[in-house]
Amino acid sequence: MKVLRISHSAVVPSWRAREAALRATGLTVRLLCARAWDVGGASVELVAEADEDVVGVRTLGRHPALFVYDPRPLWRALGEDWDLLDLHEEPFALATAEVLALRALRRLAGRPAVPYVLYSAQNLTKRYPWPFRWFEARALRRAAGVSVCNEGARHVLRGKGARCRIETVPLGVDTDVFHPGAPEAGRRPDGALHAVVAGRLEAHKGVDVAIRAALDDPDVTLTVAGAGSAEEGLRALAAPAGERIRFVGSLAATDLAGLYRAADVVVVPSHATRSWVEQFGRVAVEAMACGTPVVAAATGALPDVVGGAGLLVPADDPAALRAALRRVADEPGLAGRLRTAGLARAQECTWQAVAARYRTLYGADRPAPAERLAREPAEVVLVAYGAPELVQAALEPLAGKHPVTVVDNSCLPAVRDVAERLGARYVDPGRNLGFAGGVNVALADRQTPDADVLLLNPDAVVDPETVALLAAALRAEPDVASVGPLQVDGAGRPARVAWPFPSPGRSWAEALGLARHLGPGRHGTFVIGSVLLLSRDALAEVGGLDERFFLYAEETDWAYRAARAGWRHVVVPGATALHLGGATSTDPDRRERIFHTSQELYLRKHFGPLGWTTARLAQVLGSAVRAVVLRGDRGTAARRRLRLYVGGPAATAARARRDEAA
């Protein structure tokens, strides 16, 4: 796999260990980073090692969200062949918008659009001013994945509509530098507890809390490592303690590691403000890697980073911090337990562990062909809505040859009888969960967790030989997420099974009668879900179906999420299935309302309110024209759709449900 990474902060040599670790796993990685960047108040120039594939790029601006790169090196790099673009910038940043705009221009120039992943550390929900919130929404909507350094950022992105894969990846620690080593001489002089606080000396880092805690305990000595704008005030605050509190300035990594090893405890205080909370806490991991107990403020990402490997105290509470320090000093066995737990936690943050997380995000560890071909027979999932005779016809060809789960949304005893007679597992969810909900019930309790999954409608029939053809096609290529057969109806007429993904642009093309001239789009096509074999690996990466889609478009949504993560969907020409279509429903008007309600949900989810409004306007215009020029049933259908889109599909469906309930 060839990966192009862009990260302004990788100007720092130690932070390029991420790329080195990825290359060590066999990936080809080129890095574009800032030629120079302000780090902790000092300008750091890019100095590349001879074996590093890294290009320094001039930047304009100094704020991480408000700078841009010189576009020329980016343009040249984006013109090469890459499997993935890893844009290690926040989704709302100007640099992100710049790179993605250049990517779009490269696509217009004929270069295929390479999938991209983003990065975020933002663990507070913020609404950015225009155009930054537009940059963010657009970048997230099209991303194949996002790496985050804390769980809070994951929740923020989900709340903002991100539906791609989100992988939590620690920032990384170099265990060649930060390791336990031999105990340093001079620990606990005169019975004192030697504490260390390290990092930028800025107000939000809370170093004043550590100093106040030390001031109130004459048995605590404190070493402060770092520099920053708050240093003068902190020195004045610490002055009454005399030599018990000393400042040693900024230290090189090796010296900092030695300081950690010489300490009894490392303190990681932090203030929480309305606009910022701790986003990772690298100091905590470095200290744990050195075998030193950690006491940290329970704010931001620190509880996740420290976990059970250290002590957590309320932020901005010197008394609580002082009490925790006394526990480390006086509680028998506590320091040893924290040391052991901290070393184990630090192993989860090595650069090798970081590289493994990125490989998962990239999809670089998808199984080799031999492993895929050796899988168990596909597990069949059928969601029933009554119609036991159809359920029987669908299951009979596969009974005894594949594990089968029937999720009965109708809760009908006759369906249970059919399932049990044919050896299928029967699940009664107690209510109608819709297709997505029913499928997810089966996925949550798999009979064969290592098998692929065949989704089978009760009004479809497929034989074992056809399933075998589908399985062979699914396993032939590592990036195929789903395969489906050709389909015919009860009269032998072929039906269309592969469709381009809906979008506002395609809605307008359909309204103007130009859709037949369009290709499938950059994400390819999806295959309808009436007979659809899903890869177990794609399911593990993409997740289950979105249960907000009660019926229709759930497979479209799943396929789109998979496509954005780099997966493909394929129709197998040599395989054919029978599909009666709509045989389990007797109300075509209700089906149409549900179908277009699902289309509204899909467009809102993936293209935002503006995208939905644009697509809706196209539907209104196209339906209005067809309602005027068409006659007979086609004209009637156009007028019905016009009324549906003028009122809004979701709103119209809600009114219909209220009327039915009344």
XYZ file of C-alpha atoms in Angstrom:
662
model
C 0.000 0.000 0.000
C 1.261 3.469 -0.949
C 0.280 6.257 1.435
C 0.795 10.006 1.084
C 0.759 11.669 4.510
C 0.493 15.432 5.017
C 1.161 16.792 8.502
C 2.563 20.202 9.400
C 3.572 19.029 12.903
C 5.804 16.237 11.570
C 8.580 18.833 11.346
C 9.485 17.573 14.859
C 11.921 14.654 14.323
C 10.560 12.446 17.119
C 7.029 12.734 15.742
C 8.137 11.273 12.406
C 8.590 7.963 14.220
C 4.989 7.301 13.156
C 5.994 7.191 9.496
C 9.102 5.135 10.266
C 6.984 2.573 12.109
C 4.524 2.393 9.205
C 7.363 1.850 6.733
C 8.720 -0.895 8.966
C 5.436 -2.784 8.470
C 5.927 -2.780 4.684
C 3.934 0.301 3.673
C 5.331 2.893 1.280
C 4.886 6.242 3.000
C 5.814 9.692 1.747
C 5.495 12.587 4.162
C 4.856 16.237 3.345
C 5.289 18.519 6.357
C 6.004 22.132 7.210
C 9.487 23.299 6.335
C 9.516 25.137 9.669
C 6.955 25.416 12.464
C 6.591 27.034 15.873
C 6.636 24.302 18.532
C 6.267 25.373 22.152
C 7.408 28.899 21.376
C 10.509 27.896 19.385
C 10.839 27.576 15.613
C 11.733 24.050 14.541
C 13.338 23.543 11.120
C 12.894 20.322 9.177
C 16.064 18.228 9.294
C 15.447 14.962 7.459
C 17.453 11.785 7.823
C 18.963 10.287 4.686
C 16.535 7.356 4.634
C 13.387 9.461 5.171
C 10.966 10.085 2.305
C 9.943 13.507 3.578
C 9.409 16.798 1.742
C 9.413 20.149 3.504
C 6.726 22.546 2.264
C 6.587 26.284 2.852
C 3.616 27.463 4.886
C 1.784 30.760 5.138
C 0.359 31.430 8.581
C 1.234 30.119 12.058
C -2.051 28.974 13.575
C -2.677 25.212 13.109
C -6.149 25.884 11.718
C -5.403 29.091 9.804
C -2.371 28.304 7.684
C -1.991 27.053 4.109
C 0.753 25.163 2.335
C 2.595 26.226 -0.791
C 0.286 24.417 -3.249
C 2.960 23.485 -5.786
C 4.589 20.539 -3.930
C 1.127 19.289 -2.956
C -0.054 19.450 -6.557
C 2.950 17.472 -7.759
C 2.545 14.831 -5.048
C -1.190 14.443 -5.689
C -0.391 13.774 -9.343
C 1.325 10.501 -8.425
C -0.303 7.128 -7.794
C -1.364 6.624 -4.176
C -3.667 4.151 -2.516
C -4.531 6.547 0.303
C -4.110 10.166 1.341
C -3.646 10.602 5.104
C -4.329 14.268 5.852
C -3.149 14.746 9.436
C -4.937 18.068 9.895
C -8.200 18.983 11.616
C -11.269 18.674 9.347
C -12.133 22.377 9.775
C -8.614 23.677 9.032
C -7.753 25.857 6.043
C -4.976 23.446 5.123
C -7.481 20.590 4.931
C -9.726 22.585 2.609
C -6.701 23.493 0.484
C -5.477 19.906 0.086
C -8.945 18.567 -0.685
C -9.518 21.328 -3.241
C -6.255 20.368 -4.969
C -7.342 16.727 -4.867
C -10.621 17.697 -6.544
C -8.754 19.655 -9.227
C -6.516 16.655 -9.859
C -9.655 14.581 -10.368
C -10.959 17.083 -12.919
C -7.605 16.799 -14.669
C -8.147 13.056 -15.049
C -6.428 11.673 -11.970
C -8.611 9.197 -10.009
C -9.687 10.605 -6.654
C -7.621 8.820 -4.013
C -9.521 7.988 -0.776
C -8.492 10.127 2.181
C -8.484 9.921 5.952
C -8.358 12.832 8.393
C -7.155 13.501 11.934
C -8.837 15.191 14.879
C -7.964 15.871 18.508
C -10.884 18.242 19.157
C -12.765 16.810 22.148
C -15.091 19.768 22.733
C -18.150 20.316 20.569
C -17.597 23.629 18.830
C -19.600 25.366 16.150
C -17.137 27.133 13.889
C -17.964 30.256 11.898
C -18.541 29.996 8.181
C -16.679 28.834 6.079
C -14.859 26.617 8.611
C -17.950 24.640 9.601
C -18.602 24.094 5.880
C -15.005 22.878 5.419
C -15.486 20.503 8.326
C -18.840 19.093 7.187
C -17.658 18.573 3.619
C -14.378 16.957 4.655
C -16.071 14.553 7.097
C -18.816 13.629 4.668
C -16.353 12.324 2.084
C -13.638 10.905 4.354
C -12.853 7.194 4.285
C -11.828 7.373 7.936
C -10.555 9.560 10.756
C -7.845 8.970 13.334
C -8.458 10.588 16.721
C -6.142 10.714 19.718
C -8.906 10.593 22.332
C -12.361 9.096 22.739
C -13.939 12.522 23.228
C -12.991 13.476 19.673
C -14.695 10.318 18.402
C -17.968 11.322 20.106
C -17.698 14.893 18.802
C -17.233 13.686 15.229
C -20.123 11.242 15.470
C -22.284 14.082 16.741
C -21.276 16.146 13.717
C -22.392 13.435 11.331
C -19.186 11.486 10.635
C -20.215 7.966 9.604
C -16.854 6.691 8.369
C -14.490 4.499 10.365
C -13.000 6.344 13.359
C -9.901 4.803 14.915
C -8.529 6.001 18.255
C -4.753 6.153 17.878
C -2.461 7.359 20.687
C 0.153 9.973 19.873
C 2.976 7.528 20.478
C 5.978 7.179 22.773
C 9.546 6.168 21.935
C 10.327 3.331 24.345
C 13.967 3.363 23.229
C 14.198 6.693 25.074
C 11.434 6.405 27.659
C 12.019 3.127 29.488
C 12.450 2.113 33.145
C 16.208 1.587 33.151
C 18.029 1.268 36.466
C 16.710 3.228 39.459
C 18.453 6.574 39.653
C 20.555 7.493 42.657
C 19.160 10.036 45.065
C 15.515 9.019 45.103
C 13.498 10.077 48.159
C 16.242 12.192 49.785
C 15.662 12.558 53.524
C 12.363 10.723 53.168
C 10.902 13.376 50.855
C 8.609 12.504 47.968
C 10.199 13.652 44.726
C 7.527 14.799 42.219
C 7.989 16.077 38.664
C 5.737 18.168 36.467
C 6.745 18.646 32.821
C 5.349 20.448 29.803
C 4.602 23.902 28.535
C 4.428 26.513 31.269
C 1.149 28.010 30.177
C -1.880 28.868 32.302
C -4.085 26.105 30.886
C -1.577 23.393 31.830
C -2.333 23.823 35.544
C 1.272 23.779 36.802
C 0.229 26.252 39.499
C -1.950 23.497 41.038
C 1.078 21.218 41.390
C 3.094 24.044 42.957
C 0.336 24.834 45.480
C 0.114 21.172 46.432
C 3.878 21.047 47.033
C 3.862 24.307 48.986
C 1.412 22.812 51.481
C 3.477 19.645 52.107
C 7.040 20.113 53.384
C 7.792 16.444 52.593
C 7.295 16.991 48.848
C 9.996 18.252 46.499
C 8.930 19.325 43.027
C 10.925 19.684 39.814
C 9.314 21.746 37.054
C 10.576 21.049 33.525
C 9.520 23.243 30.638
C 9.214 26.814 29.506
C 6.454 29.181 28.545
C 4.745 32.511 29.077
C 3.583 31.625 32.625
C 7.069 30.838 33.918
C 7.706 34.126 35.700
C 4.440 33.952 37.639
C 5.009 30.300 38.532
C 8.495 31.047 39.864
C 7.051 33.786 42.051
C 4.357 31.420 43.330
C 6.981 28.765 44.169
C 9.464 31.148 45.817
C 8.344 30.486 49.441
C 9.358 26.837 49.077
C 12.970 27.734 48.352
C 15.010 24.822 47.006
C 12.121 22.370 47.467
C 10.676 23.562 44.147
C 13.162 23.974 41.330
C 12.816 24.921 37.663
C 15.101 23.202 35.156
C 13.824 24.646 31.873
C 13.134 22.691 28.698
C 14.929 19.365 28.492
C 15.898 17.083 25.642
C 14.015 13.785 25.507
C 16.860 11.743 27.017
C 17.263 14.183 29.904
C 13.515 14.258 30.459
C 13.417 10.458 30.599
C 16.183 10.518 33.212
C 14.198 13.035 35.236
C 11.124 10.779 35.138
C 13.153 7.767 36.257
C 14.585 9.740 39.178
C 11.109 10.778 40.345
C 8.768 9.037 42.750
C 5.726 10.390 40.909
C 4.969 12.491 37.837
C 2.124 14.982 38.146
C -0.007 15.868 35.102
C -2.245 18.766 36.178
C -4.491 20.505 33.692
C -7.082 23.245 33.696
C -10.343 22.831 31.811
C -11.593 25.964 30.045
C -14.651 26.655 27.933
C -12.592 26.413 24.750
C -9.919 23.823 25.645
C -9.423 20.620 27.603
C -6.472 18.240 27.552
C -6.452 16.375 24.243
C -4.023 13.589 25.093
C -1.335 14.024 27.753
C 1.870 12.638 26.248
C 3.756 13.359 29.498
C 1.631 10.770 31.299
C 2.494 8.039 28.796
C 6.197 8.937 28.780
C 6.309 8.774 32.567
C 4.493 5.429 32.651
C 6.919 4.085 30.048
C 9.726 5.001 32.466
C 8.033 3.018 35.226
C 7.086 6.088 37.244
C 3.646 6.381 38.911
C 1.387 9.108 37.532
C -1.134 11.369 39.269
C -3.261 13.294 36.756
C -6.197 15.671 36.681
C -9.467 13.975 35.749
C -10.173 16.267 32.811
C -10.190 16.040 29.031
C -8.492 12.962 27.614
C -6.402 12.225 30.723
C -8.863 9.710 32.263
C -8.735 7.658 29.044
C -4.977 7.965 28.659
C -4.165 7.162 32.276
C -7.007 4.679 32.709
C -6.432 2.458 35.720
C -2.669 2.839 35.455
C -2.479 6.014 37.564
C -4.355 8.077 40.122
C -6.900 10.645 38.985
C -7.814 13.728 41.017
C -10.258 16.580 40.411
C -8.812 19.381 38.322
C -7.828 22.641 40.054
C -7.795 21.007 43.503
C -4.373 21.270 45.221
C -5.649 19.519 48.370
C -6.844 16.483 46.385
C -3.551 16.388 44.493
C -1.569 16.593 47.743
C -3.615 13.717 49.197
C -2.917 11.579 46.118
C 0.816 12.266 46.416
C 0.712 11.150 50.041
C -1.011 7.930 48.948
C 1.813 7.158 46.522
C 4.339 7.793 49.285
C 2.593 6.043 52.184
C 0.146 3.384 50.909
C 1.907 -0.004 50.950
C 2.299 -1.542 47.503
C 0.519 1.278 45.631
C 3.609 2.643 43.869
C 4.545 -0.854 42.694
C 1.064 -1.544 41.351
C 1.001 1.772 39.520
C 4.428 1.087 38.063
C 3.338 -2.301 36.697
C 0.041 -0.996 35.316
C 1.745 2.053 33.814
C 4.320 -0.016 31.956
C 1.531 -2.159 30.476
C -0.444 0.934 29.449
C 2.612 2.489 27.822
C 3.030 -0.593 25.626
C -0.310 0.278 24.031
C 1.211 3.604 22.937
C 4.495 2.491 21.373
C 5.130 3.547 17.803
C 4.701 -0.074 16.768
C 1.239 -0.112 18.381
C 0.445 3.197 16.691
C 1.447 1.767 13.307
C -0.823 -1.242 13.872
C -3.776 1.084 14.577
C -3.058 3.048 11.405
C -2.861 -0.129 9.348
C -6.337 -0.989 10.618
C -7.596 2.488 9.673
C -5.986 2.175 6.243
C -7.422 -1.295 5.651
C -3.899 -2.558 5.045
C -4.491 -5.775 6.974
C -7.361 -7.141 4.938
C -6.900 -10.895 4.534
C -4.802 -12.422 1.773
C -6.593 -14.468 -0.935
C -5.715 -17.844 0.595
C -7.198 -16.825 3.948
C -10.349 -15.436 2.338
C -10.939 -18.589 0.300
C -10.696 -20.768 3.408
C -13.645 -19.168 5.197
C -16.639 -20.957 6.626
C -19.812 -21.208 4.476
C -21.759 -17.968 4.487
C -24.280 -17.424 7.252
C -27.728 -16.599 5.871
C -29.801 -13.837 7.486
C -33.465 -13.560 6.495
C -35.733 -10.869 7.961
C -39.351 -12.027 7.751
C -42.545 -9.954 7.605
C -45.092 -12.767 7.758
C -45.677 -14.651 4.478
C -44.513 -18.064 5.785
C -44.908 -19.602 2.319
C -42.320 -17.178 0.931
C -39.999 -17.818 3.867
C -40.228 -21.539 3.158
C -39.483 -21.081 -0.555
C -36.472 -18.890 0.244
C -34.998 -21.261 2.844
C -35.588 -24.665 1.283
C -32.692 -24.563 -1.226
C -30.195 -23.555 1.511
C -31.508 -25.634 4.438
C -28.787 -27.851 5.894
C -26.091 -26.324 3.680
C -25.653 -22.955 5.390
C -26.298 -21.734 8.923
C -29.515 -19.691 8.750
C -30.992 -17.111 11.119
C -34.571 -15.924 10.657
C -35.451 -12.675 12.425
C -39.243 -12.493 12.401
C -40.495 -8.909 12.451
C -44.057 -10.265 12.230
C -43.723 -12.429 15.376
C -45.857 -15.030 13.581
C -46.040 -18.642 14.877
C -46.310 -19.961 11.305
C -42.957 -18.368 10.433
C -41.421 -19.945 13.537
C -42.744 -23.347 12.424
C -41.192 -22.984 8.962
C -37.834 -21.862 10.345
C -37.580 -24.630 12.913
C -38.747 -27.307 10.456
C -35.945 -26.317 8.058
C -33.288 -26.194 10.778
C -32.937 -22.418 10.920
C -32.427 -20.451 14.115
C -35.561 -18.414 14.825
C -35.410 -15.019 16.575
C -38.549 -13.145 17.631
C -37.582 -9.531 18.458
C -41.063 -8.822 19.803
C -41.838 -6.054 17.333
C -41.156 -4.881 13.805
C -37.598 -3.516 13.890
C -37.422 -2.821 10.161
C -34.928 -4.500 7.869
C -31.804 -2.826 9.299
C -32.829 -3.528 12.877
C -33.627 -7.149 12.070
C -30.286 -7.688 10.329
C -28.424 -6.113 13.232
C -30.132 -8.481 15.676
C -28.665 -11.404 13.725
C -25.241 -9.740 13.360
C -25.039 -9.144 17.099
C -25.284 -12.878 17.797
C -23.634 -14.677 14.906
C -23.787 -18.464 14.600
C -20.473 -18.447 12.696
C -18.644 -15.187 13.492
C -15.831 -15.923 10.995
C -18.189 -16.396 8.032
C -19.421 -13.936 5.447
C -23.109 -12.989 5.657
C -25.745 -13.530 2.975
C -28.699 -11.155 3.266
C -31.726 -12.854 1.743
C -35.165 -11.339 1.295
C -38.088 -13.701 1.920
C -39.361 -12.988 -1.618
C -36.042 -14.098 -3.180
C -34.749 -17.566 -4.015
C -31.104 -18.509 -4.571
C -29.551 -21.986 -4.806
C -26.325 -23.176 -3.092
C -24.405 -23.226 -6.372
C -25.155 -19.545 -6.902
C -24.095 -18.755 -3.338
C -20.809 -20.559 -4.046
C -20.257 -18.373 -7.129
C -20.943 -15.275 -5.038
C -18.528 -16.438 -2.343
C -15.763 -17.068 -4.877
C -16.229 -13.596 -6.368
C -16.306 -11.978 -2.924
C -13.071 -13.624 -1.889
C -11.209 -13.143 -5.153
C -10.211 -9.527 -4.409
C -9.281 -8.019 -1.034
C -11.281 -4.802 -1.504
C -14.683 -6.296 -2.390
C -17.219 -5.627 0.361
C -20.355 -7.092 -1.198
C -21.440 -9.100 -4.211
C -24.870 -9.827 -5.640
C -26.266 -11.953 -8.463
C -28.214 -10.943 -11.519
C -31.928 -11.103 -10.760
C -35.065 -12.064 -12.655
C -38.715 -11.754 -11.638
C -41.371 -14.457 -11.670
C -41.822 -14.068 -15.451
C -38.084 -14.351 -16.101
C -37.634 -10.639 -16.818
C -34.234 -9.253 -15.710
C -34.139 -6.543 -13.055
C -31.505 -3.913 -12.433
C -29.346 -4.754 -9.407
C -26.439 -2.252 -9.571
C -27.145 1.444 -9.038
C -25.051 4.587 -8.676
C -25.100 6.168 -5.245
C -27.724 8.909 -4.847
C -26.446 12.469 -4.613
C -27.795 15.992 -5.119
C -25.938 16.233 -8.430
C -27.440 12.987 -9.677
C -30.905 14.205 -8.629
C -30.481 17.207 -10.905
C -29.167 15.042 -13.728
C -32.300 12.890 -13.443
C -34.539 15.968 -13.360
C -32.894 17.267 -16.548
C -32.965 13.877 -18.266
C -29.176 13.575 -18.286
C -28.695 10.722 -15.809
C -28.164 8.119 -18.541
C -25.109 10.064 -19.702
C -23.423 9.940 -16.287
C -20.974 7.299 -15.161
C -21.214 5.574 -11.797
C -19.365 8.361 -9.960
C -16.178 8.283 -7.948
C -17.517 5.742 -5.432
C -18.757 3.284 -8.060
C -22.078 1.509 -7.675
C -23.876 -0.437 -4.971
C -25.817 -3.702 -5.272
C -29.394 -3.965 -3.995
C -29.843 -5.923 -0.792
C -32.473 -8.511 -1.728
C -29.724 -11.125 -2.311
C -26.428 -9.720 -1.120
C -23.309 -11.419 0.230
C -21.368 -9.213 2.659
C -17.701 -9.683 3.475
C -17.054 -10.418 7.139
C -14.011 -8.111 6.963
C -16.034 -5.239 5.535
C -18.659 -5.786 8.229
C -15.962 -5.665 10.904
C -14.620 -2.404 9.498
C -17.813 -0.604 8.472
C -20.152 -1.966 11.157
C -23.787 -2.990 10.867
C -26.708 -1.301 9.177
C -28.023 2.084 10.283
C -31.320 1.341 12.031
C -32.703 4.787 11.283
C -33.462 3.350 7.828
C -36.605 1.382 8.645
C -36.925 0.010 5.134
C -35.086 0.821 1.879
C -31.708 2.557 1.456
C -30.135 0.740 4.413
C -27.920 -1.251 2.042
C -27.228 1.924 0.050
C -26.048 3.659 3.196
C -23.906 0.683 4.255
C -22.414 0.360 0.785
C -21.649 4.087 0.641
C -19.878 3.984 3.991
C -17.875 0.990 2.770
C -17.055 2.682 -0.546
C -15.721 5.747 1.260
C -13.438 3.396 3.204
C -12.050 1.998 -0.061
C -14.279 -1.079 -0.556
C -16.032 -2.065 -3.807
C -19.385 -3.661 -4.631
C -19.718 -6.124 -7.501
C -22.434 -7.892 -9.517
C -21.435 -11.461 -10.435
C -22.533 -12.075 -14.049
C -22.580 -15.878 -13.802
C -24.921 -15.910 -10.807
C -28.697 -15.451 -11.037
C -31.438 -15.336 -8.379
C -35.211 -15.079 -8.459
C -36.699 -11.987 -6.821
C -40.428 -11.373 -6.857
C -40.061 -7.813 -5.504
C -42.457 -6.242 -3.028
C -44.188 -9.571 -2.463
C -44.285 -9.092 1.308
C -46.086 -5.727 1.064
C -49.592 -5.027 -0.264
C -49.626 -1.213 0.038
C -47.670 0.440 -2.843
C -48.440 3.969 -1.610
C -46.950 3.186 1.789
C -43.930 1.562 0.139
C -43.339 4.694 -1.908
C -43.577 6.951 1.157
C -41.118 4.768 3.054
C -38.773 4.577 0.067
C -38.548 8.331 -0.408
C -38.373 8.952 3.341
C -35.293 6.730 3.366
C -33.880 8.674 0.401
C -34.360 11.885 2.376
C -32.573 10.397 5.377
C -29.707 9.166 3.189
C -29.202 12.543 1.507
C -29.428 14.458 4.778
C -26.964 12.082 6.410
C -24.306 12.136 3.711
C -24.799 15.548 2.083
C -26.226 17.653 4.888
C -29.325 19.887 4.956
C -28.137 21.900 1.956
C -27.553 18.750 -0.084
C -31.005 17.457 0.766
C -32.645 20.775 -0.104
C -30.840 20.807 -3.447
C -31.918 17.239 -4.249
C -35.497 17.926 -3.135
C -35.723 20.958 -5.412
C -34.544 18.793 -8.313
C -37.206 16.188 -7.533
C -39.916 18.845 -7.383
C -38.837 20.344 -10.694
C -38.497 16.996 -12.455
C -41.820 15.680 -11.114
C -43.620 18.887 -12.072
C -42.383 18.671 -15.664
C -43.279 14.969 -15.930
C -46.698 15.613 -14.387
C -47.452 18.054 -17.214
C -46.043 16.167 -20.188
C -46.838 12.540 -19.264
C -50.219 10.891 -19.550
C -51.871 7.889 -17.936
C -50.276 6.009 -15.054
C -46.904 7.697 -15.542
C -48.439 11.136 -15.228
C -50.384 10.037 -12.145
C -47.211 8.692 -10.568
C -45.388 11.955 -11.325
C -48.147 14.010 -9.668
C -48.067 11.717 -6.634
C -44.299 12.151 -6.325
C -44.622 15.920 -6.782
C -47.035 16.117 -3.839
C -44.717 13.905 -1.792
C -41.663 16.119 -2.344
C -43.497 19.406 -1.972
C -44.686 18.244 1.442
C -41.401 16.477 2.210
C -41.273 12.635 2.271
C -40.508 12.341 5.985
C -43.164 14.876 6.966
C -45.733 13.270 4.642
C -45.019 9.813 6.061
C -45.357 11.150 9.615
C -48.755 12.677 8.782
C -49.884 9.383 7.249
C -48.899 7.510 10.422
C -50.820 9.985 12.573
C -53.867 9.606 10.344
C -53.637 5.804 10.552
C -53.325 5.962 14.333
C -56.370 8.233 14.559
